[in-house]
Short mmCIF file of C-alpha atoms in Angstrom, two decimals:
data_model
loop_
_atom_site.label_atom_id
_atom_site.label_comp_id
_atom_site.label_asym_id
_atom_site.label_seq_id
_atom_site.Cartn_x
_atom_site.Cartn_y
_atom_site.Cartn_z
CA MET A 1 -58.51 -78.56 -77.78
CA SER A 2 -55.31 -75.85 -77.33
CA SER A 3 -55.05 -72.88 -79.63
CA PRO A 4 -53.02 -73.19 -82.51
CA ARG A 5 -50.25 -70.55 -82.69
CA ILE A 6 -50.40 -68.22 -85.86
CA GLY A 7 -47.98 -65.44 -86.93
CA VAL A 8 -48.99 -62.23 -88.74
CA LEU A 9 -46.27 -60.93 -90.76
CA ALA A 10 -45.82 -57.56 -89.49
CA LEU A 11 -43.47 -55.96 -91.94
CA GLN A 12 -46.40 -53.55 -93.08
CA GLY A 13 -49.98 -53.42 -93.60
CA ASP A 14 -53.16 -54.18 -91.93
CA VAL A 15 -51.55 -56.45 -89.07
CA ARG A 16 -53.95 -55.47 -86.22
CA GLU A 17 -57.15 -56.62 -88.06
CA HIS A 18 -55.67 -60.01 -88.79
CA VAL A 19 -54.63 -60.63 -85.38
CA ARG A 20 -58.13 -59.43 -83.91
CA ALA A 21 -59.71 -62.05 -86.41
CA LEU A 22 -57.53 -64.96 -85.97
CA THR A 23 -58.05 -64.36 -81.87
CA GLY A 24 -61.87 -64.24 -82.39
CA SER A 25 -61.34 -67.70 -84.37
CA GLY A 26 -59.61 -69.42 -81.21
CA ALA A 27 -55.95 -68.98 -82.38
CA GLU A 28 -53.18 -67.76 -80.49
CA ALA A 29 -52.23 -64.82 -82.82
CA CYS A 30 -48.81 -63.06 -82.72
CA GLU A 31 -46.58 -60.66 -84.82
CA VAL A 32 -43.88 -61.98 -86.68
CA ARG A 33 -40.73 -59.93 -87.99
CA ARG A 34 -37.63 -62.00 -87.80
CA ALA A 35 -36.88 -65.56 -89.11
CA ALA A 36 -36.46 -66.84 -85.88
CA GLU A 37 -39.76 -66.03 -84.80
CA LEU A 38 -41.09 -68.53 -87.75
CA GLY A 39 -39.98 -71.93 -86.10
CA SER A 40 -42.59 -71.94 -83.02
CA LEU A 41 -45.80 -71.38 -85.74
CA ASP A 42 -48.31 -73.82 -86.56
CA GLY A 43 -49.62 -71.22 -89.27
CA LEU A 44 -48.98 -67.73 -90.76
CA VAL A 45 -50.98 -65.17 -92.21
CA LEU A 46 -49.50 -62.56 -94.80
CA PRO A 47 -51.45 -59.40 -94.29
CA GLY A 48 -52.94 -56.95 -97.04
CA GLY A 49 -50.36 -53.92 -97.50
CA GLU A 50 -48.18 -52.93 -100.28
CA SER A 51 -46.69 -56.09 -101.82
CA THR A 52 -43.58 -54.11 -103.23
CA THR A 53 -42.95 -52.70 -99.89
CA ILE A 54 -43.37 -56.06 -98.11
CA GLY A 55 -41.20 -57.87 -100.69
CA ARG A 56 -38.57 -55.33 -100.52
CA LEU A 57 -38.66 -55.63 -96.80
CA LEU A 58 -38.50 -59.47 -96.89
CA ARG A 59 -35.57 -59.21 -98.76
CA VAL A 60 -33.56 -56.59 -96.43
CA PHE A 61 -34.51 -58.57 -93.45
CA ASP A 62 -33.56 -61.82 -94.69
CA LEU A 63 -36.86 -63.34 -94.60
CA LEU A 64 -37.48 -64.49 -98.00
CA ASP A 65 -35.69 -67.76 -97.90
CA PRO A 66 -36.88 -68.83 -94.47
CA LEU A 67 -40.50 -68.06 -95.54
CA ARG A 68 -39.82 -70.47 -98.64
CA ALA A 69 -38.71 -72.99 -96.63
CA VAL A 70 -41.50 -73.06 -94.08
CA VAL A 71 -44.08 -73.04 -97.20
CA ALA A 72 -42.03 -75.85 -98.90
CA GLY A 73 -42.45 -77.61 -95.43
CA GLY A 74 -45.91 -77.54 -95.31
CA LEU A 75 -46.70 -74.78 -92.95
CA PRO A 76 -50.53 -73.56 -93.48
CA VAL A 77 -50.49 -69.88 -94.99
CA PHE A 78 -53.36 -67.45 -95.60
CA GLY A 79 -52.62 -64.46 -97.68
CA SER A 80 -55.23 -61.39 -98.04
CA CYS A 81 -54.72 -58.95 -101.24
CA ALA A 82 -50.96 -58.24 -101.00
CA GLY A 83 -50.42 -61.93 -99.14
CA MET A 84 -51.93 -63.33 -102.27
CA ILE A 85 -49.34 -61.84 -104.48
CA LEU A 86 -46.55 -62.84 -102.10
CA LEU A 87 -47.90 -66.71 -102.07
CA ALA A 88 -48.03 -66.52 -106.15
CA ARG A 89 -45.73 -68.15 -108.34
CA ASP A 90 -45.52 -64.93 -110.50
CA VAL A 91 -47.21 -61.44 -110.66
CA ILE A 92 -48.38 -59.42 -113.68
CA ASP A 93 -48.40 -55.95 -113.52
CA GLY A 94 -45.72 -55.96 -110.35
CA ARG A 95 -42.45 -54.39 -110.38
CA PRO A 96 -39.84 -56.55 -112.46
CA ASP A 97 -37.81 -57.05 -109.28
CA GLN A 98 -40.38 -57.83 -106.85
CA PRO A 99 -39.81 -60.69 -104.79
CA LEU A 100 -42.23 -63.41 -104.16
CA ILE A 101 -42.59 -66.18 -101.80
CA GLY A 102 -44.57 -68.42 -104.00
CA GLY A 103 -46.09 -71.84 -102.82
CA LEU A 104 -49.58 -71.34 -104.94
CA ASP A 105 -49.49 -72.62 -108.61
CA VAL A 106 -50.99 -69.08 -109.83
CA VAL A 107 -50.44 -66.10 -111.81
CA VAL A 108 -51.90 -63.23 -110.38
CA ARG A 109 -52.67 -59.61 -111.67
CA ARG A 110 -51.60 -56.85 -109.31
CA ASN A 111 -54.08 -53.88 -109.02
CA ALA A 112 -56.34 -56.05 -111.59
CA PHE A 113 -59.65 -54.58 -110.35
CA GLY A 114 -58.12 -50.92 -110.70
CA ARG A 115 -57.17 -47.89 -108.68
CA GLN A 116 -58.86 -46.85 -105.59
CA VAL A 117 -61.76 -45.03 -107.11
CA GLU A 118 -62.57 -48.44 -108.32
CA SER A 119 -62.21 -50.47 -105.01
CA PHE A 120 -65.61 -51.74 -103.94
CA GLU A 121 -67.32 -54.19 -101.61
CA THR A 122 -69.77 -56.63 -102.64
CA ASP A 123 -71.45 -60.03 -101.43
CA LEU A 124 -69.55 -63.46 -102.34
CA ALA A 125 -70.44 -66.98 -102.09
CA VAL A 126 -67.21 -68.53 -100.73
CA ALA A 127 -66.74 -72.32 -101.06
CA GLY A 128 -66.20 -73.76 -97.55
CA VAL A 129 -67.69 -70.88 -95.55
CA GLU A 130 -71.09 -71.81 -94.37
CA GLY A 131 -74.13 -69.44 -94.07
CA PRO A 132 -74.84 -66.31 -95.74
CA ALA A 133 -72.59 -64.83 -98.37
CA VAL A 134 -69.41 -63.34 -97.20
CA HIS A 135 -69.24 -59.28 -97.32
CA ALA A 136 -65.90 -59.04 -99.37
CA VAL A 137 -63.86 -55.78 -99.43
CA PHE A 138 -61.65 -55.18 -102.57
CA ILE A 139 -58.98 -52.45 -102.30
CA ARG A 140 -56.92 -52.28 -105.25
CA ALA A 141 -57.14 -55.80 -105.49
CA PRO A 142 -55.42 -58.27 -107.42
CA TRP A 143 -57.22 -61.10 -109.12
CA VAL A 144 -56.26 -64.68 -110.01
CA GLU A 145 -55.06 -64.80 -113.99
CA LYS A 146 -53.97 -68.10 -114.34
CA ALA A 147 -54.37 -71.21 -111.86
CA GLY A 148 -52.73 -74.60 -112.11
CA ASP A 149 -54.59 -78.08 -111.82
CA GLY A 150 -54.15 -78.55 -108.12
CA VAL A 151 -55.66 -75.14 -107.26
CA ASP A 152 -59.18 -75.16 -105.99
CA VAL A 153 -61.38 -72.22 -106.67
CA LEU A 154 -63.31 -70.71 -103.95
CA ALA A 155 -64.90 -67.56 -105.02
CA ARG A 156 -65.26 -65.62 -108.20
CA VAL A 157 -65.98 -62.06 -109.20
CA GLY A 158 -67.36 -62.32 -112.61
CA ASP A 159 -65.17 -65.23 -114.12
CA ARG A 160 -62.04 -64.35 -112.00
CA PRO A 161 -60.82 -66.28 -109.31
CA VAL A 162 -60.45 -64.21 -106.03
CA ALA A 163 -60.67 -66.78 -103.13
CA ILE A 164 -58.18 -70.11 -103.83
CA ARG A 165 -56.91 -72.83 -101.84
CA GLN A 166 -54.07 -75.43 -102.71
CA GLY A 167 -53.40 -77.78 -99.84
CA PRO A 168 -52.48 -75.80 -96.85
CA LEU A 169 -52.27 -72.49 -98.69
CA LEU A 170 -55.57 -70.04 -98.55
CA ALA A 171 -55.65 -66.85 -100.16
CA THR A 172 -58.23 -63.95 -101.19
CA SER A 173 -58.16 -60.88 -103.25
CA PHE A 174 -60.28 -59.31 -100.81
CA HIS A 175 -59.72 -58.57 -96.79
CA PRO A 176 -61.89 -60.57 -94.77
CA GLU A 177 -60.24 -59.02 -91.95
CA LEU A 178 -61.67 -55.61 -92.34
CA THR A 179 -65.34 -56.68 -91.99
CA GLY A 180 -65.73 -58.22 -88.42
CA ASP A 181 -66.95 -61.66 -90.23
CA ILE A 182 -64.15 -64.06 -89.16
CA ARG A 183 -65.65 -67.00 -91.14
CA VAL A 184 -62.58 -66.98 -93.50
CA HIS A 185 -60.26 -66.80 -90.63
CA ARG A 186 -61.93 -69.72 -89.01
CA LEU A 187 -61.65 -71.53 -92.16
CA PHE A 188 -57.90 -71.13 -92.18
CA VAL A 189 -57.73 -72.00 -88.54
CA GLN A 190 -59.44 -75.14 -89.13
CA ILE A 191 -56.88 -75.78 -92.12
CA VAL A 192 -54.09 -75.15 -89.42
CA ARG A 193 -55.79 -77.68 -86.75
CA SER A 194 -56.14 -80.30 -89.42
CA GLU A 195 -52.52 -80.16 -90.56
CA LEU A 196 -51.64 -80.11 -87.06
CA GLY A 197 -53.40 -83.52 -86.55
CA LEU A 198 -51.81 -84.91 -89.79
CA LYS A 199 -48.38 -84.03 -88.50
CA ARG A 200 -49.05 -85.54 -84.98
CA GLY A 201 -50.18 -88.59 -86.96
CA ARG A 202 -47.16 -88.88 -88.82
CA SER A 203 -44.75 -88.53 -85.87
CA MET B 1 -71.30 -41.77 -103.99
CA MET B 2 -71.74 -42.04 -100.08
CA SER B 3 -74.47 -43.23 -98.50
CA ASP B 4 -73.17 -42.55 -95.05
CA GLY B 5 -74.04 -39.55 -93.09
CA PRO B 6 -71.36 -37.76 -91.43
CA THR B 7 -71.30 -39.40 -88.19
CA ALA B 8 -72.13 -42.89 -89.29
CA PRO B 9 -70.27 -45.15 -86.95
CA ALA B 10 -66.92 -46.84 -88.09
CA PRO B 11 -66.51 -48.96 -90.26
CA ALA B 12 -69.42 -47.11 -92.14
CA THR B 13 -70.49 -48.80 -94.82
CA GLY B 14 -72.89 -48.21 -98.03
CA ALA B 15 -76.12 -50.13 -97.77
CA SER B 16 -75.35 -53.70 -98.49
CA PRO B 17 -77.57 -56.22 -100.22
CA SER B 18 -78.11 -59.18 -98.04
CA GLY B 19 -80.00 -61.21 -100.34
CA PRO B 20 -78.60 -64.50 -101.53
CA VAL B 21 -75.91 -64.39 -104.10
CA ALA B 22 -75.48 -66.33 -107.52
CA PRO B 23 -72.29 -68.28 -107.42
CA GLY B 24 -70.00 -66.40 -109.77
CA GLY B 25 -70.46 -63.53 -107.82
CA GLY B 26 -73.17 -61.46 -109.40
CA ALA B 27 -73.79 -59.26 -106.48
CA GLU B 28 -73.93 -55.74 -106.78
CA ARG B 29 -70.27 -53.79 -106.45
CA GLN B 30 -70.38 -50.42 -104.34
CA ALA B 31 -67.34 -48.10 -104.89
CA GLY B 32 -66.45 -44.93 -102.35
CA THR B 33 -68.09 -46.45 -99.27
CA GLY B 34 -66.58 -45.31 -95.77
CA ARG B 35 -65.40 -49.07 -95.52
CA VAL B 36 -63.32 -48.76 -98.93
CA LYS B 37 -62.00 -45.48 -98.22
CA ARG B 38 -60.85 -46.41 -94.85
CA GLY B 39 -59.63 -49.73 -95.69
CA MET B 40 -57.21 -47.99 -98.18
CA ALA B 41 -55.56 -46.29 -95.24
CA GLU B 42 -55.43 -49.52 -93.42
CA MET B 43 -53.59 -51.37 -96.05
CA LEU B 44 -50.75 -48.14 -95.56
CA LYS B 45 -49.93 -49.05 -91.95
CA GLY B 46 -46.37 -49.20 -90.70
CA GLY B 47 -45.14 -47.73 -94.11
CA VAL B 48 -43.89 -44.28 -95.40
CA ILE B 49 -45.53 -41.98 -97.70
CA MET B 50 -42.99 -39.75 -99.37
CA ASP B 51 -43.54 -36.12 -101.02
CA VAL B 52 -42.34 -36.01 -104.58
CA VAL B 53 -42.29 -33.31 -107.03
CA THR B 54 -41.08 -35.50 -110.20
CA ALA B 55 -41.37 -38.73 -111.79
CA GLU B 56 -37.94 -39.48 -111.30
CA GLN B 57 -38.35 -38.98 -107.49
CA ALA B 58 -41.45 -40.98 -107.18
CA ARG B 59 -39.58 -43.93 -108.99
CA ILE B 60 -36.49 -43.47 -106.18
CA ALA B 61 -39.42 -43.54 -103.49
CA GLU B 62 -41.06 -46.74 -105.09
CA ASP B 63 -37.62 -48.36 -105.25
CA ALA B 64 -36.96 -47.46 -101.47
CA GLY B 65 -39.96 -49.40 -100.66
CA ALA B 66 -42.46 -46.36 -99.98
CA VAL B 67 -46.15 -47.56 -99.78
CA ALA B 68 -47.40 -44.49 -101.41
CA VAL B 69 -46.23 -40.98 -102.97
CA MET B 70 -47.70 -37.54 -102.48
CA ALA B 71 -47.36 -35.86 -105.58
CA LEU B 72 -47.16 -31.78 -104.96
CA GLU B 73 -45.61 -28.85 -106.91
CA ARG B 74 -43.22 -28.18 -104.56
CA VAL B 75 -41.85 -29.56 -101.12
CA PRO B 76 -42.64 -27.88 -98.13
CA ALA B 77 -39.29 -26.63 -97.39
CA ASP B 78 -39.40 -24.85 -100.83
CA ILE B 79 -42.59 -23.35 -100.19
CA ARG B 80 -41.22 -21.76 -97.31
CA ALA B 81 -38.10 -20.69 -98.77
CA GLN B 82 -39.81 -19.36 -102.13
CA GLY B 83 -42.80 -17.99 -100.67
CA GLY B 84 -46.19 -17.09 -102.73
CA VAL B 85 -49.23 -19.06 -103.34
CA SER B 86 -49.18 -22.90 -102.94
CA ARG B 87 -51.79 -24.66 -105.22
CA MET B 88 -52.37 -27.99 -106.41
CA SER B 89 -49.92 -29.40 -108.63
CA ASP B 90 -50.02 -29.40 -112.57
CA PRO B 91 -52.27 -32.07 -113.60
CA GLU B 92 -49.58 -33.24 -116.15
CA MET B 93 -47.34 -33.74 -113.32
CA ILE B 94 -49.84 -35.76 -111.27
CA ALA B 95 -50.38 -37.93 -114.48
CA GLY B 96 -46.93 -38.56 -115.01
CA ILE B 97 -46.33 -39.70 -111.44
CA ILE B 98 -49.09 -42.17 -111.74
CA GLU B 99 -47.58 -43.32 -114.99
CA ALA B 100 -44.18 -43.79 -113.38
CA VAL B 101 -45.10 -45.80 -110.26
CA SER B 102 -47.07 -49.05 -109.58
CA ILE B 103 -47.65 -48.06 -105.90
CA PRO B 104 -50.53 -45.92 -104.52
CA VAL B 105 -50.47 -42.17 -105.59
CA MET B 106 -51.36 -39.47 -103.29
CA ALA B 107 -52.11 -35.63 -104.05
CA LYS B 108 -52.94 -32.33 -102.24
CA ALA B 109 -55.76 -30.00 -102.59
CA ARG B 110 -56.06 -26.83 -100.83
CA ILE B 111 -57.93 -26.63 -97.91
CA GLY B 112 -61.51 -25.87 -99.10
CA HIS B 113 -60.74 -25.93 -102.94
CA PHE B 114 -63.26 -28.74 -103.86
CA VAL B 115 -62.75 -27.89 -107.45
CA GLU B 116 -58.90 -28.74 -107.47
CA ALA B 117 -60.27 -32.00 -105.41
CA GLN B 118 -62.45 -32.88 -108.40
CA ILE B 119 -59.70 -32.45 -110.80
CA ILE B 120 -57.67 -34.60 -108.68
CA GLN B 121 -60.06 -37.34 -108.08
CA GLU B 122 -60.67 -37.26 -112.28
CA LEU B 123 -56.97 -37.90 -112.86
CA GLY B 124 -57.23 -41.38 -110.96
CA VAL B 125 -55.53 -40.33 -107.85
CA ASP B 126 -55.93 -43.00 -104.88
CA TYR B 127 -55.87 -40.28 -101.92
CA ILE B 128 -56.34 -36.84 -101.55
CA ASP B 129 -54.46 -34.64 -98.93
CA GLU B 130 -56.46 -31.64 -98.00
CA SER B 131 -53.53 -29.82 -96.66
CA GLU B 132 -52.53 -26.99 -94.71
CA VAL B 133 -49.17 -26.89 -96.61
CA LEU B 134 -51.07 -25.42 -99.66
CA THR B 135 -52.43 -21.94 -99.56
CA PRO B 136 -55.89 -22.45 -98.00
CA ALA B 137 -58.66 -21.55 -100.50
CA ASP B 138 -61.58 -21.24 -97.79
CA PRO B 139 -60.71 -19.78 -94.42
CA HIS B 140 -64.13 -21.00 -92.86
CA HIS B 141 -64.91 -24.54 -94.58
CA HIS B 142 -63.11 -27.43 -95.66
CA ILE B 143 -64.19 -29.97 -98.23
CA ASP B 144 -67.25 -31.56 -98.16
CA LYS B 145 -65.44 -35.04 -98.48
CA TRP B 146 -68.53 -36.97 -98.41
CA ALA B 147 -68.84 -36.06 -101.79
CA PHE B 148 -66.26 -37.94 -103.45
CA THR B 149 -65.38 -41.38 -104.47
CA VAL B 150 -61.64 -40.84 -103.66
CA PRO B 151 -60.77 -40.84 -100.21
CA PHE B 152 -59.03 -38.04 -98.01
CA VAL B 153 -56.47 -37.69 -95.46
CA CYS B 154 -56.67 -34.44 -93.37
CA GLY B 155 -54.10 -33.07 -90.87
CA ALA B 156 -54.82 -32.43 -87.21
CA THR B 157 -53.18 -31.04 -84.20
CA ASN B 158 -55.69 -32.18 -81.65
CA LEU B 159 -58.60 -34.31 -81.21
CA GLY B 160 -61.29 -31.87 -81.82
CA GLU B 161 -59.78 -30.97 -85.43
CA ALA B 162 -59.12 -34.55 -86.45
CA LEU B 163 -63.12 -35.35 -85.41
CA ARG B 164 -64.07 -32.88 -87.26
CA ARG B 165 -62.12 -33.48 -90.29
CA LEU B 166 -63.99 -37.02 -89.80
CA SER B 167 -67.27 -35.36 -89.58
CA GLU B 168 -66.74 -33.87 -92.81
CA GLY B 169 -65.60 -37.65 -94.56
CA ALA B 170 -61.89 -37.73 -93.95
CA ALA B 171 -61.20 -41.38 -93.97
CA MET B 172 -57.49 -41.20 -92.51
CA ILE B 173 -55.80 -38.46 -90.15
CA ARG B 174 -52.16 -37.22 -90.06
CA SER B 175 -50.88 -35.31 -87.17
CA LYS B 176 -49.71 -32.01 -88.77
CA GLY B 177 -46.52 -31.07 -87.23
CA GLU B 178 -44.65 -28.37 -88.91
CA ALA B 179 -43.94 -29.35 -92.66
CA GLY B 180 -40.76 -27.88 -94.26
CA THR B 181 -38.64 -27.61 -91.08
CA GLY B 182 -37.04 -30.83 -90.62
CA GLU B 183 -37.98 -30.29 -87.06
CA VAL B 184 -39.96 -33.02 -85.22
CA SER B 185 -41.13 -31.32 -82.08
CA ASN B 186 -44.52 -30.22 -83.38
CA ALA B 187 -45.49 -33.64 -84.69
CA VAL B 188 -44.41 -35.07 -81.32
CA VAL B 189 -46.43 -32.45 -79.33
CA HIS B 190 -49.78 -33.11 -81.84
CA MET B 191 -49.60 -37.04 -81.55
CA ARG B 192 -49.15 -37.00 -77.75
CA THR B 193 -52.22 -34.05 -77.61
CA ILE B 194 -54.39 -36.53 -79.87
CA ARG B 195 -53.53 -39.63 -77.68
CA ALA B 196 -53.98 -38.09 -74.35
CA GLU B 197 -57.28 -36.35 -75.43
CA ILE B 198 -58.28 -39.91 -76.42
CA GLY B 199 -57.12 -41.15 -73.11
CA ARG B 200 -59.33 -39.00 -71.28
CA LEU B 201 -62.40 -39.18 -73.22
CA SER B 202 -62.11 -43.20 -72.75
CA ALA B 203 -61.85 -42.70 -68.85
CA LEU B 204 -65.21 -40.42 -68.93
CA PRO B 205 -68.74 -41.81 -67.81
CA SER B 206 -70.99 -41.66 -70.67
CA GLU B 207 -73.25 -38.87 -69.46
CA GLU B 208 -70.20 -36.66 -69.66
CA LEU B 209 -69.12 -37.38 -72.95
CA TYR B 210 -71.83 -34.61 -74.31
CA ALA B 211 -69.97 -31.85 -72.46
CA ALA B 212 -66.66 -33.32 -73.83
CA ALA B 213 -67.99 -33.20 -77.63
CA LYS B 214 -68.97 -29.45 -76.81
CA GLU B 215 -65.56 -28.62 -75.62
CA LEU B 216 -63.65 -30.69 -78.57
CA ARG B 217 -66.47 -28.67 -80.90
CA ALA B 218 -66.95 -32.33 -82.40
CA PRO B 219 -70.05 -34.30 -83.33
CA VAL B 220 -71.20 -36.23 -80.04
CA GLU B 221 -71.54 -39.66 -82.11
CA LEU B 222 -67.78 -39.48 -82.77
CA VAL B 223 -66.83 -38.46 -79.63
CA THR B 224 -68.53 -41.52 -78.14
CA GLU B 225 -67.21 -43.82 -80.67
CA VAL B 226 -63.63 -42.89 -79.87
CA ALA B 227 -64.26 -43.08 -76.21
CA ARG B 228 -65.68 -46.91 -76.76
CA LEU B 229 -62.57 -48.00 -79.30
CA GLY B 230 -59.94 -45.90 -77.43
CA ARG B 231 -58.26 -44.89 -80.65
CA LEU B 232 -59.66 -43.06 -83.58
CA PRO B 233 -61.77 -44.97 -86.02
CA VAL B 234 -59.63 -44.36 -88.80
CA VAL B 235 -55.78 -44.68 -89.40
CA LEU B 236 -53.65 -42.01 -87.63
CA PHE B 237 -50.35 -41.45 -89.30
CA THR B 238 -47.80 -38.59 -88.52
CA ALA B 239 -46.38 -35.75 -90.58
CA GLY B 240 -44.66 -32.70 -90.54
CA GLY B 241 -40.92 -32.36 -89.71
CA ILE B 242 -39.55 -36.06 -90.03
CA ALA B 243 -36.08 -35.85 -91.44
CA THR B 244 -34.36 -39.10 -89.90
CA PRO B 245 -34.97 -42.73 -89.36
CA ALA B 246 -34.85 -42.06 -85.44
CA ASP B 247 -37.74 -39.39 -85.90
CA ALA B 248 -39.83 -42.04 -87.96
CA ALA B 249 -39.27 -44.46 -85.11
CA LEU B 250 -39.86 -41.86 -82.30
CA MET B 251 -43.17 -41.29 -83.88
CA MET B 252 -44.12 -44.95 -84.44
CA GLN B 253 -43.18 -45.71 -80.91
CA LEU B 254 -45.34 -42.65 -80.01
CA GLY B 255 -48.21 -44.61 -81.39
CA ALA B 256 -48.25 -43.21 -85.16
CA ASP B 257 -49.80 -46.02 -87.58
CA GLY B 258 -47.31 -44.61 -90.55
CA VAL B 259 -45.24 -41.90 -91.44
CA PHE B 260 -45.61 -39.14 -93.90
CA VAL B 261 -42.11 -37.59 -95.09
CA GLY B 262 -41.95 -34.45 -97.04
CA SER B 263 -38.74 -32.45 -97.44
CA GLY B 264 -36.79 -34.77 -95.20
CA ILE B 265 -35.85 -37.02 -98.18
CA PHE B 266 -35.34 -34.82 -101.31
CA LYS B 267 -33.80 -32.29 -99.58
CA SER B 268 -31.01 -34.74 -98.11
CA GLY B 269 -27.53 -35.40 -99.30
CA ASP B 270 -28.53 -38.60 -100.30
CA PRO B 271 -32.45 -39.08 -101.30
CA ALA B 272 -32.09 -42.79 -102.08
CA ARG B 273 -30.38 -44.20 -99.03
CA ARG B 274 -32.20 -41.90 -96.60
CA ALA B 275 -35.43 -42.86 -98.08
CA ARG B 276 -34.50 -46.59 -97.71
CA ALA B 277 -33.46 -46.05 -94.07
CA ILE B 278 -36.60 -44.46 -93.03
CA VAL B 279 -38.86 -47.45 -94.63
CA GLU B 280 -36.54 -49.86 -92.54
CA ALA B 281 -36.74 -47.57 -89.44
CA THR B 282 -40.44 -47.57 -89.67
CA THR B 283 -41.10 -51.18 -90.01
CA MET B 284 -38.16 -52.03 -87.01
CA TYR B 285 -39.39 -49.08 -84.78
CA ASN B 286 -39.08 -50.75 -81.49
CA ASP B 287 -35.26 -52.50 -82.57
CA PRO B 288 -32.69 -50.38 -81.55
CA ALA B 289 -30.04 -52.43 -83.17
CA VAL B 290 -31.70 -51.86 -86.67
CA LEU B 291 -32.15 -48.39 -85.66
CA ALA B 292 -28.41 -48.07 -85.40
CA LYS B 293 -27.62 -50.04 -88.16
CA VAL B 294 -29.81 -48.07 -90.56
CA SER B 295 -28.99 -44.48 -89.14
CA ARG B 296 -25.22 -44.80 -90.03
CA GLY B 297 -23.65 -42.84 -92.64
CA LEU B 298 -26.67 -41.22 -94.33
CA GLY B 299 -25.10 -37.90 -95.39
CA GLU B 300 -26.37 -35.02 -94.51
CA ALA B 301 -30.01 -34.29 -93.47
CA MET B 302 -31.80 -31.54 -94.69
CA VAL B 303 -30.71 -28.43 -92.80
CA GLY B 304 -34.17 -27.68 -91.37
CA ILE B 305 -35.73 -24.49 -89.41
CA ASN B 306 -36.18 -24.36 -85.83
CA VAL B 307 -40.06 -24.26 -85.18
CA GLY B 308 -39.61 -21.71 -82.33
CA GLU B 309 -37.82 -19.26 -84.59
CA LEU B 310 -40.88 -19.28 -87.18
CA PRO B 311 -43.10 -16.36 -86.85
CA PRO B 312 -46.60 -17.15 -86.21
CA GLN B 313 -47.70 -16.25 -90.03
CA ALA B 314 -45.27 -18.65 -91.05
CA ARG B 315 -46.65 -21.66 -89.10
CA PHE B 316 -48.66 -23.90 -91.60
CA ALA B 317 -50.25 -26.16 -88.49
CA ASP B 318 -52.42 -23.28 -87.59
CA ARG B 319 -54.11 -23.27 -90.95
CA GLY B 320 -57.63 -25.02 -90.94
CA TRP B 321 -59.65 -25.07 -87.52
#
């Protein structure tokens, strides 16, 4: 089976770690900074970073509408932390003008777990990930405040959803790219492969 | 809070429970681990951290797309011009900046002044810069940074200095440059030096790493790790003299993971515009067309000081060891 081509949005954030995890999961990973580079992708990752910075750069470099279009077109996208915020329909405790890509029928609360001194790591059971618990790193992390009916919750901390899936869109409050455990990235590559299969079936 | 020894290999983690986890996530939470501290710096990569001295400046920085702001009492250029002892900022001012913005807030403590660091941690600051820009409080000892939950960034002029700071618990390194000059040459020298020294280590056979550690005056475990990784085990930003979008892109092309800008923004003619331009140049550092566009018509850059004209006692980069 050929490797799916998965881009990592490289405006700001922990791009290198996602590229490494995707490569380890059998994908051909590349950095993406321009709208023209979106066309050749089978999937996209929105990395961890500062969501207000990335949002502003999306606007400056004319990426917001092209990204909304590929999400609407069914491109599989995985967002971690800031990436989860960018995929949300709305954000609480964001900046009033903070641009979002949207796609996930969720409202997220930014920095919900607190400031850096409250950042933490813990073990989580994540639905769809086989084997032992996923070791999850939360850094000034958001959580899902409200989720629509079409959203599957894959993991929670307390009663707060921290990993979700809606069709080809996957998002985590935590950073699976930081631990060397690539099972969440494998899950995403699997989603990309099955979407590719469906697309081929249709055409 | 830290359970790591100072020479624990990266990514350092606290002891993690490996038993089965109840669905719903009842597992223990660990704060202040090496991984959480270093991970925070990973999230800042490709970004610009801006020095601010008021809540209003912090808002301008956030509007421009800064990934974090650094709260300090005076920007380095004013510290140079006005002289006197330079200390931690007024907690009132730091709290005001935390209140004013939603992005991470950093603050500076004097080298070796662990009580300033305790106070800053108490305020809820996200990162502490143990900084040579302030007047050192201890000529012999830096802060024991393992003792804190909040992560630290420290300056370095070369690899040995960077590794000594890591051995004390720093979770992020920045090249020192020469702060408050608006002159980028020292930042260039420090970045090139660190990169060249890493390159040399990577080429050494393993039995020669012990002598290399002795020469670098750094723990052999960290030296071995750097040789294996071919880079520092933490994020490496640049600082000290960055005044233009071209300076920021230069440092990124030289291998910096991101940029601190001190006096360069708020000592210029049009801070908001220059701040936006430096953010955009840091993202598109490899694209001369974007760099040309964002560099146009920015107004006056900070006047600056030529580093070569500074007397030795006025050089901040020589503070610390």
